[in-house]
Amino acid sequence: MDGATYSWAEPVAEHWRSHVIDALVALADAVRSDNPDEALDALAIAISWDPYTEALYRRTIILQRDLGRPDAAYSTYQRLRASLREIDLEPEPDTGSIFDRSPSVRT
């Protein structure tokens, strides 16, 4: 329904997009311990559906940090910054502080 010109289409599409993102986050949470790469994949898909929701990036950065992947975490943070710049925003200070807990991750 993306791009449909019917006035009813946008709320319906948003409803289902939101449900898909929630399901992807739930999947990431469910498999995080046993299959962290699958969790990262689910979060990456969620971000592709909603590139401006900082909470999705935070989850990804924290998981990457916890897995000892500081370069991946930094790259995700840079993607967040670039996405938010598109809408004239900056990441919340709390997101940057994630790196304070891991000295090997650059800010």
Short mmCIF file of C-alpha atoms in Angstrom, two decimals:
data_model
loop_
_atom_site.label_atom_id
_atom_site.label_comp_id
_atom_site.label_asym_id
_atom_site.label_seq_id
_atom_site.Cartn_x
_atom_site.Cartn_y
_atom_site.Cartn_z
CA MET A 1 0.00 0.00 0.00
CA ASP A 2 3.08 2.20 0.04
CA GLY A 3 2.38 5.20 -2.12
CA ALA A 4 -1.36 4.53 -2.39
CA THR A 5 -3.40 7.67 -2.96
CA TYR A 6 -6.37 6.57 -0.90
CA SER A 7 -6.81 8.54 2.32
CA TRP A 8 -7.50 5.37 4.30
CA ALA A 9 -4.31 3.65 3.10
CA GLU A 10 -1.77 5.62 5.13
CA PRO A 11 -3.17 4.79 8.60
CA VAL A 12 -3.59 1.14 7.63
CA ALA A 13 -0.03 0.94 6.28
CA GLU A 14 1.31 2.65 9.43
CA HIS A 15 -0.61 0.22 11.63
CA TRP A 16 0.94 -2.82 9.94
CA ARG A 17 4.40 -1.26 9.72
CA SER A 18 4.27 -0.67 13.47
CA HIS A 19 3.23 -4.28 14.10
CA VAL A 20 6.06 -5.58 11.90
CA ILE A 21 8.62 -3.49 13.80
CA ASP A 22 7.22 -4.66 17.15
CA ALA A 23 7.43 -8.28 15.99
CA LEU A 24 11.03 -7.82 14.86
CA VAL A 25 11.99 -6.31 18.22
CA ALA A 26 10.24 -9.17 20.03
CA LEU A 27 12.12 -11.67 17.86
CA ALA A 28 15.41 -9.92 18.62
CA ASP A 29 14.68 -10.05 22.34
CA ALA A 30 13.69 -13.72 22.17
CA VAL A 31 16.81 -14.91 20.35
CA ARG A 32 19.36 -12.46 21.77
CA SER A 33 20.96 -14.95 24.16
CA ASP A 34 21.01 -18.01 21.93
CA ASN A 35 21.47 -16.42 18.53
CA PRO A 36 22.71 -12.83 18.75
CA ASP A 37 23.41 -12.60 15.02
CA GLU A 38 19.78 -13.39 14.29
CA ALA A 39 18.82 -10.71 16.81
CA LEU A 40 21.06 -8.23 14.99
CA ASP A 41 19.48 -9.21 11.67
CA ALA A 42 15.98 -8.63 13.07
CA LEU A 43 17.00 -5.23 14.41
CA ALA A 44 18.60 -4.30 11.07
CA ILE A 45 15.34 -5.08 9.29
CA ALA A 46 13.41 -3.05 11.86
CA ILE A 47 15.76 -0.10 11.28
CA SER A 48 15.24 -0.39 7.52
CA TRP A 49 11.48 -0.06 8.13
CA ASP A 50 11.89 2.79 10.61
CA PRO A 51 15.22 4.55 10.13
CA TYR A 52 14.47 7.43 12.53
CA THR A 53 13.61 5.53 15.71
CA GLU A 54 16.63 5.91 17.95
CA ALA A 55 15.57 3.10 20.29
CA LEU A 56 16.14 0.55 17.53
CA TYR A 57 19.68 1.78 17.02
CA ARG A 58 20.31 1.77 20.78
CA ARG A 59 19.28 -1.88 21.04
CA THR A 60 21.60 -2.70 18.16
CA ILE A 61 24.52 -0.71 19.56
CA ILE A 62 24.16 -2.28 23.01
CA LEU A 63 24.05 -5.79 21.55
CA GLN A 64 27.05 -5.11 19.34
CA ARG A 65 28.93 -3.64 22.30
CA ASP A 66 28.03 -6.61 24.51
CA LEU A 67 29.25 -8.98 21.79
CA GLY A 68 32.61 -7.23 21.70
CA ARG A 69 32.05 -5.62 18.30
CA PRO A 70 33.01 -1.99 18.96
CA ASP A 71 33.56 -1.12 15.31
CA ALA A 72 30.09 -2.38 14.39
CA ALA A 73 28.59 -0.42 17.31
CA TYR A 74 30.37 2.73 16.17
CA SER A 75 29.21 2.21 12.60
CA THR A 76 25.61 1.81 13.79
CA TYR A 77 25.93 5.01 15.81
CA GLN A 78 27.21 6.85 12.74
CA ARG A 79 24.26 5.55 10.69
CA LEU A 80 21.92 6.82 13.40
CA ARG A 81 23.55 10.25 13.31
CA ALA A 82 23.26 10.39 9.52
CA SER A 83 19.61 9.33 9.58
CA LEU A 84 18.68 11.86 12.23
CA ARG A 85 20.53 14.63 10.40
CA GLU A 86 18.13 14.05 7.49
CA ILE A 87 15.36 15.33 9.76
CA ASP A 88 17.48 17.96 11.54
CA LEU A 89 17.92 16.01 14.78
CA GLU A 90 20.83 14.65 16.77
CA PRO A 91 21.02 11.49 18.89
CA GLU A 92 20.04 11.78 22.53
CA PRO A 93 23.00 12.12 24.95
CA ASP A 94 21.98 8.79 26.51
CA THR A 95 22.75 7.05 23.23
CA GLY A 96 26.25 8.50 23.16
CA SER A 97 26.74 7.46 26.77
CA ILE A 98 26.41 3.82 25.75
CA PHE A 99 29.98 4.18 24.57
CA ASP A 100 31.10 5.46 27.98
CA ARG A 101 30.58 1.93 29.29
CA SER A 102 32.94 0.50 26.72
CA PRO A 103 36.29 2.31 26.40
CA SER A 104 37.17 0.49 23.21
CA VAL A 105 34.27 2.09 21.29
CA ARG A 106 34.95 5.46 19.67
CA THR A 107 32.48 8.35 19.93
#
